[in-house]
PDB file of C-alpha atoms in Angstrom:
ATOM      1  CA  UNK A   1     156.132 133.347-234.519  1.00  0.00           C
ATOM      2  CA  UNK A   2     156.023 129.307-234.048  1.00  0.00           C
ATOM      3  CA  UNK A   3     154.337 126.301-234.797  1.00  0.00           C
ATOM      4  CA  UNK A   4     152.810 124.077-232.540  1.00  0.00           C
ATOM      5  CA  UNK A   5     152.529 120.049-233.915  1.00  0.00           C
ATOM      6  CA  UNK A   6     149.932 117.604-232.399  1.00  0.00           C
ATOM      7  CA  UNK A   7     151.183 114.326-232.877  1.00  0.00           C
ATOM      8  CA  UNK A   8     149.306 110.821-231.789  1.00  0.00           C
ATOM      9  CA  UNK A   9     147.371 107.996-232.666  1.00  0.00           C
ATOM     10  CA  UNK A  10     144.039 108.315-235.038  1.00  0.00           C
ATOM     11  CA  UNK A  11     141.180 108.805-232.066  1.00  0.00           C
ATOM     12  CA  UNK A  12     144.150 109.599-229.428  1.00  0.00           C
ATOM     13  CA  UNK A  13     142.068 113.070-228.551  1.00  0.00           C
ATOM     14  CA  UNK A  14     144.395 115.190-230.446  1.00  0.00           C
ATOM     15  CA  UNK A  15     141.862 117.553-231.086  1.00  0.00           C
ATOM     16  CA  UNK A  16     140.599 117.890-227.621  1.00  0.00           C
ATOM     17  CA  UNK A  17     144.291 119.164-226.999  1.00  0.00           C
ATOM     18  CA  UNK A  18     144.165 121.535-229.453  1.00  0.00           C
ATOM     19  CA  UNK A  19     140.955 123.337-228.666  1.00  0.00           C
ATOM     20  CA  UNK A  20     142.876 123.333-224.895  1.00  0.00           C
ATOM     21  CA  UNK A  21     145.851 124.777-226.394  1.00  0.00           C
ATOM     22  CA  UNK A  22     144.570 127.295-228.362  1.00  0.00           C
ATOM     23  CA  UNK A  23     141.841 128.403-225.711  1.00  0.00           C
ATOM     24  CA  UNK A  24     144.767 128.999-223.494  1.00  0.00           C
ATOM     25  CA  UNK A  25     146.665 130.540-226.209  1.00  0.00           C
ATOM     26  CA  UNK A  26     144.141 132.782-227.035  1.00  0.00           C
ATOM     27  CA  UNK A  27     143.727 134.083-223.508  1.00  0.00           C
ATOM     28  CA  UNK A  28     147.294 135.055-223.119  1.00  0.00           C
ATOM     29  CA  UNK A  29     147.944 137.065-226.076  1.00  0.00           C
ATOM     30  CA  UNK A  30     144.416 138.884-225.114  1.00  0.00           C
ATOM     31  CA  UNK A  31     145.801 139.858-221.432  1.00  0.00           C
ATOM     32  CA  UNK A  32     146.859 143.274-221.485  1.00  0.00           C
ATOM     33  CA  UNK A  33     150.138 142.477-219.866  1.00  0.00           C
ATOM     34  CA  UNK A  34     151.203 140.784-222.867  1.00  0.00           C
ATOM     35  CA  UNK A  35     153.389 142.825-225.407  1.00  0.00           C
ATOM     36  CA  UNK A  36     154.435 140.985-227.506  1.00  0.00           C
ATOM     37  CA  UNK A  37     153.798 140.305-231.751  1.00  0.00           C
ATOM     38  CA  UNK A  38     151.305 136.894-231.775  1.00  0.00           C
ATOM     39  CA  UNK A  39     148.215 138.369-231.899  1.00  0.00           C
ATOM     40  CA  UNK A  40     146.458 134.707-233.515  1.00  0.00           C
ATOM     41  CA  UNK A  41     146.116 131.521-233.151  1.00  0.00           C
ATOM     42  CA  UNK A  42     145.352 129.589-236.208  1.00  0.00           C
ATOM     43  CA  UNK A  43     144.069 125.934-236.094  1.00  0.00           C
ATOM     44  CA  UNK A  44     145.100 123.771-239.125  1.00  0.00           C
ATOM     45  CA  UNK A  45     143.643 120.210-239.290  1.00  0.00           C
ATOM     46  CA  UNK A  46     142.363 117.374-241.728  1.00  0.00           C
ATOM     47  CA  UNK A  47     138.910 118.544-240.761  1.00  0.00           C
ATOM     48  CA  UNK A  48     139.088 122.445-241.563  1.00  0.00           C
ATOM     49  CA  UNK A  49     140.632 121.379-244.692  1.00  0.00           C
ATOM     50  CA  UNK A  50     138.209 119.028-245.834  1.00  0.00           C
ATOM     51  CA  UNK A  51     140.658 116.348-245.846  1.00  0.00           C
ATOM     52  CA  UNK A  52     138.355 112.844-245.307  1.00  0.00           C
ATOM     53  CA  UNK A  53     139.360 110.005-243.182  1.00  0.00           C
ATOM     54  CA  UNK A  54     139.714 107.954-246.274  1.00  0.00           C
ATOM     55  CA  UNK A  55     142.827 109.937-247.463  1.00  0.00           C
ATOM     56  CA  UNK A  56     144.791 107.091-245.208  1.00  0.00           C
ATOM     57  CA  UNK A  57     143.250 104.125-247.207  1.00  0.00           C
ATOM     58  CA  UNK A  58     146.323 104.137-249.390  1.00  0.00           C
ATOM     59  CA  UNK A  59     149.046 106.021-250.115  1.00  0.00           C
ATOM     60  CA  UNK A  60     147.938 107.096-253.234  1.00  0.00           C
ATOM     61  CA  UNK A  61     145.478 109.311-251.501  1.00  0.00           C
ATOM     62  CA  UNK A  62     147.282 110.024-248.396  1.00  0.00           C
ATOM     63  CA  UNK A  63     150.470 112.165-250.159  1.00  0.00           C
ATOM     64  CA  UNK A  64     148.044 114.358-251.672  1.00  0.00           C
ATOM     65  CA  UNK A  65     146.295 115.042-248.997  1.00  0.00           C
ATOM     66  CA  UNK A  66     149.840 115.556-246.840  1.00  0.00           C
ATOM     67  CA  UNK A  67     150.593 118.078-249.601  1.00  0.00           C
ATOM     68  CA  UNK A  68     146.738 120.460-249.075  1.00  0.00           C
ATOM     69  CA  UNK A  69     148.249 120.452-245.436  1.00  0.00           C
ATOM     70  CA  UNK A  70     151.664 121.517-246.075  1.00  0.00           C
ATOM     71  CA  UNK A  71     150.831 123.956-248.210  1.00  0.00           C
ATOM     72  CA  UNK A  72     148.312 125.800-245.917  1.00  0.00           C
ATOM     73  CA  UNK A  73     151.107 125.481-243.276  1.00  0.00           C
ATOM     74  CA  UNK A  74     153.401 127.636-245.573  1.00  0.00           C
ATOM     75  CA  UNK A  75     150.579 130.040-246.081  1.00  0.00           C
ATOM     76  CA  UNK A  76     149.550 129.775-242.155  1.00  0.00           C
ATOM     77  CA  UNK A  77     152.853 130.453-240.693  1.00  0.00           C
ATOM     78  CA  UNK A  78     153.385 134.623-239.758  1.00  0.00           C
ATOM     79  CA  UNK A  79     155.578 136.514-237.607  1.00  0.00           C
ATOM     80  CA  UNK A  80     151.801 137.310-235.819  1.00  0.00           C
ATOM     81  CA  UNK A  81     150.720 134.081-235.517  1.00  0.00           C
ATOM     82  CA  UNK A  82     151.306 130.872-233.271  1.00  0.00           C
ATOM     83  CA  UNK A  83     150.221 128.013-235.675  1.00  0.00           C
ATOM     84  CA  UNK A  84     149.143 124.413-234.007  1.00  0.00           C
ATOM     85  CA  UNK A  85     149.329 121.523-236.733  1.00  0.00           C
ATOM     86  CA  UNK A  86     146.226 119.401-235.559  1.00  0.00           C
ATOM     87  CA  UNK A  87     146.915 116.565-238.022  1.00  0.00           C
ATOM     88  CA  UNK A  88     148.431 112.878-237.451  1.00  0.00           C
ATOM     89  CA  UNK A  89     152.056 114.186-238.000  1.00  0.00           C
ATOM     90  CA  UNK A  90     153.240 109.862-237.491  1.00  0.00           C
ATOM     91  CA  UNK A  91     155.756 110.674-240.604  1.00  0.00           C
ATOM     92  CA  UNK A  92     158.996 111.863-239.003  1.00  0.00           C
ATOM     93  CA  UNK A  93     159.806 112.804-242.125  1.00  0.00           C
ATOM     94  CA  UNK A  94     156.981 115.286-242.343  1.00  0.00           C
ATOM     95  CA  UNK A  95     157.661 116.392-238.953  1.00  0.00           C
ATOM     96  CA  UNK A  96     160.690 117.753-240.336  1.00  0.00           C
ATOM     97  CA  UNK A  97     159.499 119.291-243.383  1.00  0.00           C
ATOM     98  CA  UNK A  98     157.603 121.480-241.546  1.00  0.00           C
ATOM     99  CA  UNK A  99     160.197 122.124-239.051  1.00  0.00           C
ATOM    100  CA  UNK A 100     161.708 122.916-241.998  1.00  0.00           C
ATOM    101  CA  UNK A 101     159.276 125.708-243.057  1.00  0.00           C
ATOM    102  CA  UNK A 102     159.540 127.290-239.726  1.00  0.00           C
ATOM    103  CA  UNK A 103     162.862 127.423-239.371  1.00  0.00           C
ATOM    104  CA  UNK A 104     163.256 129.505-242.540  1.00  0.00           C
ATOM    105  CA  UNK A 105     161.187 131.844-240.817  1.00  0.00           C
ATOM    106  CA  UNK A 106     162.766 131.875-238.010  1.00  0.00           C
ATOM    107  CA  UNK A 107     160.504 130.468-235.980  1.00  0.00           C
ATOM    108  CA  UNK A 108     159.797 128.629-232.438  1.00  0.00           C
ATOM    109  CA  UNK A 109     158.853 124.707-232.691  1.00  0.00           C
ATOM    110  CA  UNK A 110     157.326 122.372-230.235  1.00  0.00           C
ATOM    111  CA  UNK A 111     155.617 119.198-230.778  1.00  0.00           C
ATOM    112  CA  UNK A 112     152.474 118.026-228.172  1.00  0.00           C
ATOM    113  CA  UNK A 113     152.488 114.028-228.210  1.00  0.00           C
ATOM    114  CA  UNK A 114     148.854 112.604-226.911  1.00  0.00           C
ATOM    115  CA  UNK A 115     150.119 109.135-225.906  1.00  0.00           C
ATOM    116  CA  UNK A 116     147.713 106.780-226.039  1.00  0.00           C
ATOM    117  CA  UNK A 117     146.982 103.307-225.780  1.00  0.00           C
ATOM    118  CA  UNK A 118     145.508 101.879-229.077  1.00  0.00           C
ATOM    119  CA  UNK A 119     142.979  99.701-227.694  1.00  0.00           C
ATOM    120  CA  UNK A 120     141.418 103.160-226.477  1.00  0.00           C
ATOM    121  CA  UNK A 121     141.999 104.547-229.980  1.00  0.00           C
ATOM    122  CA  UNK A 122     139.948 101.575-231.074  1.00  0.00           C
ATOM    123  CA  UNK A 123     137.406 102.549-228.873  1.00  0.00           C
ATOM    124  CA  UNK A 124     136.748 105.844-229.546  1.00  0.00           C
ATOM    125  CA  UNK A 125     137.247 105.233-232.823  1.00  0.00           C
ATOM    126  CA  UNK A 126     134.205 102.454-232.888  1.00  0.00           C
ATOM    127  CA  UNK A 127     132.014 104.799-230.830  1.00  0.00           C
ATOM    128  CA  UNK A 128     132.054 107.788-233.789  1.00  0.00           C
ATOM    129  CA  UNK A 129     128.609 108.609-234.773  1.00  0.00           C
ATOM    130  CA  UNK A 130     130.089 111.786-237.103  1.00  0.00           C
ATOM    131  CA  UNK A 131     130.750 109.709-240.202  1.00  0.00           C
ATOM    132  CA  UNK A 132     134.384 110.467-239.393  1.00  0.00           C
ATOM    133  CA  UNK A 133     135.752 107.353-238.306  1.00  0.00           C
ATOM    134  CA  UNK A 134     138.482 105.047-239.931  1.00  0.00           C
ATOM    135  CA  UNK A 135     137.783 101.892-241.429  1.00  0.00           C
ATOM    136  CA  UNK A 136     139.539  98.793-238.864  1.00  0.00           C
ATOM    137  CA  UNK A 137     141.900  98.341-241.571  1.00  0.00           C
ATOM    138  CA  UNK A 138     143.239 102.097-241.992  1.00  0.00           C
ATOM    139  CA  UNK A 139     143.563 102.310-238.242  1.00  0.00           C
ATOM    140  CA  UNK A 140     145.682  98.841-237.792  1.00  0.00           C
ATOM    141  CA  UNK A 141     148.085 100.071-240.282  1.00  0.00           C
ATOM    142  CA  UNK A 142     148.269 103.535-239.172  1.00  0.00           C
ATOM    143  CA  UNK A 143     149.483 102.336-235.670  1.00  0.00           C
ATOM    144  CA  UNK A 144     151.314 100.121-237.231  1.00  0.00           C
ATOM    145  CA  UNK A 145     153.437 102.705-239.483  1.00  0.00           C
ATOM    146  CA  UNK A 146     153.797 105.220-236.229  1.00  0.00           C
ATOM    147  CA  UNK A 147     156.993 107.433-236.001  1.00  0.00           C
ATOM    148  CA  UNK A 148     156.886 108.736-232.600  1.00  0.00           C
ATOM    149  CA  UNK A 149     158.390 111.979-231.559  1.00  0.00           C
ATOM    150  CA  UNK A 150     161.687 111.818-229.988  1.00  0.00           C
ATOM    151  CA  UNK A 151     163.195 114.640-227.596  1.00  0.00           C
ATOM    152  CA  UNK A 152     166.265 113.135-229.202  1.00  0.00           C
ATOM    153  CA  UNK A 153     165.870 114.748-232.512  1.00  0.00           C
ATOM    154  CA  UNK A 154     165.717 119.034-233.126  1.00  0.00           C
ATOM    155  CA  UNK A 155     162.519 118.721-234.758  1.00  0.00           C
ATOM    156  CA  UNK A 156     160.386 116.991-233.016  1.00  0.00           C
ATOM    157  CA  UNK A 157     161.985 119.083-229.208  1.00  0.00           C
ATOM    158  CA  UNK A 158     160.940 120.732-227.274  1.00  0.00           C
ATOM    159  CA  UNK A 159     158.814 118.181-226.896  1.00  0.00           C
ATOM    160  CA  UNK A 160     155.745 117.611-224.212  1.00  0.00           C
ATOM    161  CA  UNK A 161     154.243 114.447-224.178  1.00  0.00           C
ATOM    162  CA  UNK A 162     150.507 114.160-222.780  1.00  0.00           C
ATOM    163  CA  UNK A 163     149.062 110.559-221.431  1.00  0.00           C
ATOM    164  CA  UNK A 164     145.690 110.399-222.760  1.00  0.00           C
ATOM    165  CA  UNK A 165     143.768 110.048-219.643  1.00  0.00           C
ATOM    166  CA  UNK A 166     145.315 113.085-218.340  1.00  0.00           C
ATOM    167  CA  UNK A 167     142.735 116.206-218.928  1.00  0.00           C
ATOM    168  CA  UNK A 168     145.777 118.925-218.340  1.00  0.00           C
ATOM    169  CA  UNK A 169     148.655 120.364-220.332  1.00  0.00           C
ATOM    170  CA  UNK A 170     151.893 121.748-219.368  1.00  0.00           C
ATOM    171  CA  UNK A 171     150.228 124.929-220.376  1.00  0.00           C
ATOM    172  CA  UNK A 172     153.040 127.089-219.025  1.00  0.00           C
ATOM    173  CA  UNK A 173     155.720 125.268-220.252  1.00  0.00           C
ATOM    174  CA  UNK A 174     154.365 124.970-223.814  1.00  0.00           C
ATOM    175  CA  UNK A 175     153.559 129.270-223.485  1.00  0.00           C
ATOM    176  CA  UNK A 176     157.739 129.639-221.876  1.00  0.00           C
ATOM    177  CA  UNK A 177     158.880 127.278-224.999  1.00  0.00           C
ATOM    178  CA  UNK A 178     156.859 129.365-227.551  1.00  0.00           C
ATOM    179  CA  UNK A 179     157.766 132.946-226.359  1.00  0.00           C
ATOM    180  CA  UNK A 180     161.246 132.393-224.738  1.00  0.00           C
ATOM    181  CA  UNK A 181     163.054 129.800-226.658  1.00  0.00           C
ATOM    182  CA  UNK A 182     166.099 129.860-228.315  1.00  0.00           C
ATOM    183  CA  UNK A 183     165.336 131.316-231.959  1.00  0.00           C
ATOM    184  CA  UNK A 184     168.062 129.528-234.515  1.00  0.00           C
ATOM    185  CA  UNK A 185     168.680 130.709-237.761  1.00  0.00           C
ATOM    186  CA  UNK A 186     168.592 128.956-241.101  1.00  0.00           C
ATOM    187  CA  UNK A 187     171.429 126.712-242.102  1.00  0.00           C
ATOM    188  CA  UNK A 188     171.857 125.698-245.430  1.00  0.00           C
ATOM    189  CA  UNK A 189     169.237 122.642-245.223  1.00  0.00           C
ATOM    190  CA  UNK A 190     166.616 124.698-244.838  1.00  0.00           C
ATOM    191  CA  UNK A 191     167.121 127.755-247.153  1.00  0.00           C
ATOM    192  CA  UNK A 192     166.445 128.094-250.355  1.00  0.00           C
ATOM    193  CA  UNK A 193     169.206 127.398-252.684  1.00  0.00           C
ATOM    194  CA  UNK A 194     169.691 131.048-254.555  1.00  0.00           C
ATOM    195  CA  UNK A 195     169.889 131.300-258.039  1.00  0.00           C
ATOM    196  CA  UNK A 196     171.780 132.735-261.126  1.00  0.00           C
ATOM    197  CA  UNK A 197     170.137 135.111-263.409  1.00  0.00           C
ATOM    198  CA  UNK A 198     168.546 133.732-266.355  1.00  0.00           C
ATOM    199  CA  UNK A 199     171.559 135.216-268.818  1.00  0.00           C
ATOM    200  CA  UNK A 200     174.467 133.644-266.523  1.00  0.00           C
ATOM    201  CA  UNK A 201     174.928 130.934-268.650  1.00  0.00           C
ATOM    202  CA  UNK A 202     174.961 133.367-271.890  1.00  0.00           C
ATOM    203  CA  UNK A 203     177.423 135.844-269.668  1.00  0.00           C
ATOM    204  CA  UNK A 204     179.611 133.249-268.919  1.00  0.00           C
ATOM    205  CA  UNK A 205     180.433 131.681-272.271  1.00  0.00           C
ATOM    206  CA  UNK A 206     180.301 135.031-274.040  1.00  0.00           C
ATOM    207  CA  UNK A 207     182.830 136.581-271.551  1.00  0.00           C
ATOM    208  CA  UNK A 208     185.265 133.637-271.772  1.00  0.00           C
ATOM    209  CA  UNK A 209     185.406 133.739-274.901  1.00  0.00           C
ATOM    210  CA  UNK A 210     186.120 137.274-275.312  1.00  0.00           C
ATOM    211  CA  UNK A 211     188.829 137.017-272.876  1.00  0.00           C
ATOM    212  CA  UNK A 212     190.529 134.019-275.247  1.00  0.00           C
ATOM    213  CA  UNK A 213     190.415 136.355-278.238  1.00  0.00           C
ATOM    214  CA  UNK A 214     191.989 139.525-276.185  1.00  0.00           C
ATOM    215  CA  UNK A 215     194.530 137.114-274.747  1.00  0.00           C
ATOM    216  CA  UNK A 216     195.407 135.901-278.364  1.00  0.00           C
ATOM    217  CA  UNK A 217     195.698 139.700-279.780  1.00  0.00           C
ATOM    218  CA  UNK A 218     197.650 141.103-277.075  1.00  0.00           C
ATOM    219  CA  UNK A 219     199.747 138.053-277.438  1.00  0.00           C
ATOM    220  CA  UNK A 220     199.988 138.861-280.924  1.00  0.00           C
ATOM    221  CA  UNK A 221     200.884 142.657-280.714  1.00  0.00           C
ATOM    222  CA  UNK A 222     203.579 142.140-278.192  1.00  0.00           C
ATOM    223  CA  UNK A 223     205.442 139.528-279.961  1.00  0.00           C
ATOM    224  CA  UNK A 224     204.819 136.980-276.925  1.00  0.00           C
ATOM    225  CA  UNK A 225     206.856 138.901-274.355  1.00  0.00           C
ATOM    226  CA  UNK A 226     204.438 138.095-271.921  1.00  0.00           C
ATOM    227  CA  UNK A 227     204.021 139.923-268.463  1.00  0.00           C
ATOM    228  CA  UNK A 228     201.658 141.958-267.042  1.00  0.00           C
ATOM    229  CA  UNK A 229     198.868 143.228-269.866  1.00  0.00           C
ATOM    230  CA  UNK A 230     195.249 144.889-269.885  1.00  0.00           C
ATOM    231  CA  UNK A 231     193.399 143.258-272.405  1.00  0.00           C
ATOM    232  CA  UNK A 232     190.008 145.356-273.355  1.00  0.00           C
ATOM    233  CA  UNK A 233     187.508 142.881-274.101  1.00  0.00           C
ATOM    234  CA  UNK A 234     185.869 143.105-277.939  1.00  0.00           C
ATOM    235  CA  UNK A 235     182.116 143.059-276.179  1.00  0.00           C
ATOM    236  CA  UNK A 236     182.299 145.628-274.153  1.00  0.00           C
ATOM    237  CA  UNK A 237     184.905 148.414-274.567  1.00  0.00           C
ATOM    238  CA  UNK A 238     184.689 149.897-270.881  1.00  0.00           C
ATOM    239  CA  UNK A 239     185.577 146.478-269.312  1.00  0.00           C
ATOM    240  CA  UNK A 240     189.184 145.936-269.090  1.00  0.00           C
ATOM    241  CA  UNK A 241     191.319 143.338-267.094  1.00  0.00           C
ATOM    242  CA  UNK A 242     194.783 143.442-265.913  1.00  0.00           C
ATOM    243  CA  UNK A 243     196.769 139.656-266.574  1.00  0.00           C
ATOM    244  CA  UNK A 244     200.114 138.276-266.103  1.00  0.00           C
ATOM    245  CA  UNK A 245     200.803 136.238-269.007  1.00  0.00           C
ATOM    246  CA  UNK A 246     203.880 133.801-269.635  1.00  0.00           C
ATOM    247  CA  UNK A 247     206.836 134.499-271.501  1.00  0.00           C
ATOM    248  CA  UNK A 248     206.512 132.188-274.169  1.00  0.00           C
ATOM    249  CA  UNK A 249     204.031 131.795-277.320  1.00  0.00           C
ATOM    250  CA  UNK A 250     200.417 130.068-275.969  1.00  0.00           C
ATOM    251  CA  UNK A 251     198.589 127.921-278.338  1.00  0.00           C
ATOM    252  CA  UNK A 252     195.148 128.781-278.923  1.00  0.00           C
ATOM    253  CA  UNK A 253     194.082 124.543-277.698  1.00  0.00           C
ATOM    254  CA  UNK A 254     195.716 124.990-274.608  1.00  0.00           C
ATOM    255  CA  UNK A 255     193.510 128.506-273.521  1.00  0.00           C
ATOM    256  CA  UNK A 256     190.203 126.982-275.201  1.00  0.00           C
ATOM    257  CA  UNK A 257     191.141 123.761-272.748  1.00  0.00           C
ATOM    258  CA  UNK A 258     190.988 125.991-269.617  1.00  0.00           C
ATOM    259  CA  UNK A 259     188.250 127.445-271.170  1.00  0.00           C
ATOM    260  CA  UNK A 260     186.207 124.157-271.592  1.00  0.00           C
ATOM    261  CA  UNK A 261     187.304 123.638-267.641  1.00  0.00           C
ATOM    262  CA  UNK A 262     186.105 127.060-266.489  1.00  0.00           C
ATOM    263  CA  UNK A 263     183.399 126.709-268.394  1.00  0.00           C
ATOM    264  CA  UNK A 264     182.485 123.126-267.063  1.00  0.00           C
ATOM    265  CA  UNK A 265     182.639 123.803-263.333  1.00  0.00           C
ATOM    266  CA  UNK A 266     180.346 127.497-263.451  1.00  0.00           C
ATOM    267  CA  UNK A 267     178.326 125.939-265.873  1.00  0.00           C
ATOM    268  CA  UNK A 268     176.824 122.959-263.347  1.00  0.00           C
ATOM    269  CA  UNK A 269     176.856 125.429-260.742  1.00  0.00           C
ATOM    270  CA  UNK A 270     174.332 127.290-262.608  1.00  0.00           C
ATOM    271  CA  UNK A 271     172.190 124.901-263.755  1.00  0.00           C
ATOM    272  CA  UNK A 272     172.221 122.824-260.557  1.00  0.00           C
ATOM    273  CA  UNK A 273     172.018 126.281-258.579  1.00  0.00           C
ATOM    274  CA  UNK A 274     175.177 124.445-256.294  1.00  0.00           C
ATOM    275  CA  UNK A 275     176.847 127.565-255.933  1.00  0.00           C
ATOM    276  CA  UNK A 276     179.438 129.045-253.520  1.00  0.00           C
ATOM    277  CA  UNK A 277     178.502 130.426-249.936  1.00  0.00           C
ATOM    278  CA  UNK A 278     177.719 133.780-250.004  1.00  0.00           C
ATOM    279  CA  UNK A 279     176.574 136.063-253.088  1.00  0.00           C
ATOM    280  CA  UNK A 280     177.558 135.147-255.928  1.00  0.00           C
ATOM    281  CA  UNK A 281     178.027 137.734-258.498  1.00  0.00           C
ATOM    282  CA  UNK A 282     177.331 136.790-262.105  1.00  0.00           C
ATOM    283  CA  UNK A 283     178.178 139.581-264.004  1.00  0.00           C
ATOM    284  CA  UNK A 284     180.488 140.163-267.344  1.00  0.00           C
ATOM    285  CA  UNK A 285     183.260 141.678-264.757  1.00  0.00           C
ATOM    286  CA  UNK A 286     182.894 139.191-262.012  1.00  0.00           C
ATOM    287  CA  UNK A 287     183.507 135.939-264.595  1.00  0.00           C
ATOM    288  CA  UNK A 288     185.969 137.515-266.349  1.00  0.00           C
ATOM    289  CA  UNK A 289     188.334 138.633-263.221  1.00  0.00           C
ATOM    290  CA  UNK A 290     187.454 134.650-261.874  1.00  0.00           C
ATOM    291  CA  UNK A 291     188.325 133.341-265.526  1.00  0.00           C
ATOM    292  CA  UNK A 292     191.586 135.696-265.549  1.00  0.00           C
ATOM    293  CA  UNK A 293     192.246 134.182-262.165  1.00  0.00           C
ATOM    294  CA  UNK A 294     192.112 130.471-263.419  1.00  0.00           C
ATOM    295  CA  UNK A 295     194.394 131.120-266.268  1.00  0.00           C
ATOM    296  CA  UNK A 296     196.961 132.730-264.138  1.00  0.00           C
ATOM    297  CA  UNK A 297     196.856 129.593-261.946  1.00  0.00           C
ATOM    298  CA  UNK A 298     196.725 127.150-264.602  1.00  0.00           C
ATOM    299  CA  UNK A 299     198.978 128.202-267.586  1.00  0.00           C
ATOM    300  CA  UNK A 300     202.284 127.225-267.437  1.00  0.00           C
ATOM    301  CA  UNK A 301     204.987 130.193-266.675  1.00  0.00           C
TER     302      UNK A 301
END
């Protein structure tokens, strides 16, 4: 039902946050005054997923280790389920991705920013006695490379930012944002581009093609009066299509140019999957009332 991302430093107390956030959480969709369809929390971080601090050494290591947490994001997120992203998140980039994710779903957002200073960071991050600290030179260049959150931008907002020596969270404003905000439905950057079939690209020169020889008979039989004429197409007997052709004698080159054309544009929208809004219908009787279409509009009268 929405995702929750922790952003901050390394050592910022991100995690200390997050066990805040999802004690509180946990209480609220336990009170029996609450009806509504969370009935989770789930808690995804570097830690639970056995990602190691040294992942950030180099980038080599660190995309990999971006994807194991992306991936048990897509897995994570649930109509059930509020899902809190305890990870860096200092990509904006990534931010978005898994905005992204969500908003297929249909989701809430909300990003938590621990701001804090990174001579504290430094600190804390000295002071580790876990065997999970970062080496001096991981942390400089993580603050370094440091996107942070903007209310400005739709994927980082609503956004709550937290000073790190403050031991509270908007707790009700984070709960109001997660169970009363504005739900927005996909667009077309974050939907899944759909398909064709497997056989559109067989469909689509076969039909075509059988249209070109039907136009060429009845062209033949009628002594190129042209007009209005149902040509039956030689692969399939039931399919028939009503065209107005010209009154004058067409040349075989000039239909199998239009062909190549027709044939050209549907062809990248297939393989690219760029195809029109809406659902787009593939079949032997869609393409051929499109290609009868094109010729109408493109042979001369």
């Amino acid at each position: 039902m929405a995702l929750i991302t922790i952003s901050g430093y390394p050592c910022s107390g991100k995690s200390t946050r997050t066990a805040l956030l999802k004690e509180d959480l946990e209480r609220r969709i336990q009170d029996p005054s609450y009806s509504g369809p969370v009935r989770k929390v789930v808690v995804l971080s570097d830690d639970l997923l056995g990602i190691q601090r040294s992942a950030y050494d180099d980038s080599r290591s660190e995309k990999p280790a971006r994807g194991i947490l992306f991936t048990a994001l897509q897995r994570a997120l649930a109509s059930d389920a509020f899902v809190i992203i305890d990870s860096l998140n200092y990509i904006k980039g990534f931010r978005y991705q898994m905005y992204c994710a969500a908003r297929e779903l249909k989701m809430r957002v909300c990003t938590v920013h621990v701001l804090t200073r990174p001579e504290q960071c430094r600190a804390w991050n000295a002071a580790r006695v876990d065997g999970k600290a970062y080496l001096h030179e991981t942390l400089e260049n993580l603050f370094m490379r440091f996107e942070e959150p903007s209310s400005m931008v739709r994927w980082d907002s609503p956004l709550f930012t937290v000073v790190w020596d403050d031991p509270s969270l908007p707790l009700n404003d984070i709960w109001a944002s997660l169970t009363e905000g504005s739900l927005k439905s996909p667009n077309a950057g974050t939907q899944a581009v759909p398909k064709a079939p497997t056989d559109a690209l067989y469909t689509l020169e076969h039909t075509v093609t059988s249209i070109v020889s039907a136009v060429m008979s009845a062209q033949a039989e009628s002594g190129g009066m042209g007009g209005s004429t149902l040509l039956v197409l030689p692969s399939a007997s039931t399919l028939r299509v009503q065209i107005l052709l010209p009154t004058r004698a067409l040349a075989l080159a000039e239909l199998q140019r239009l062909k190549r054309q027709f044939v050209t544009v549907h062809k990248k929208a297939i393989t690219l999957g760029t195809v029109e809004k809406g659902i787009v219908d593939w079949s032997e009787e869609a393409i051929a009332n499109k290609f009868v279409s094109y010729l109408q509009e493109n042979l001369r009268m």
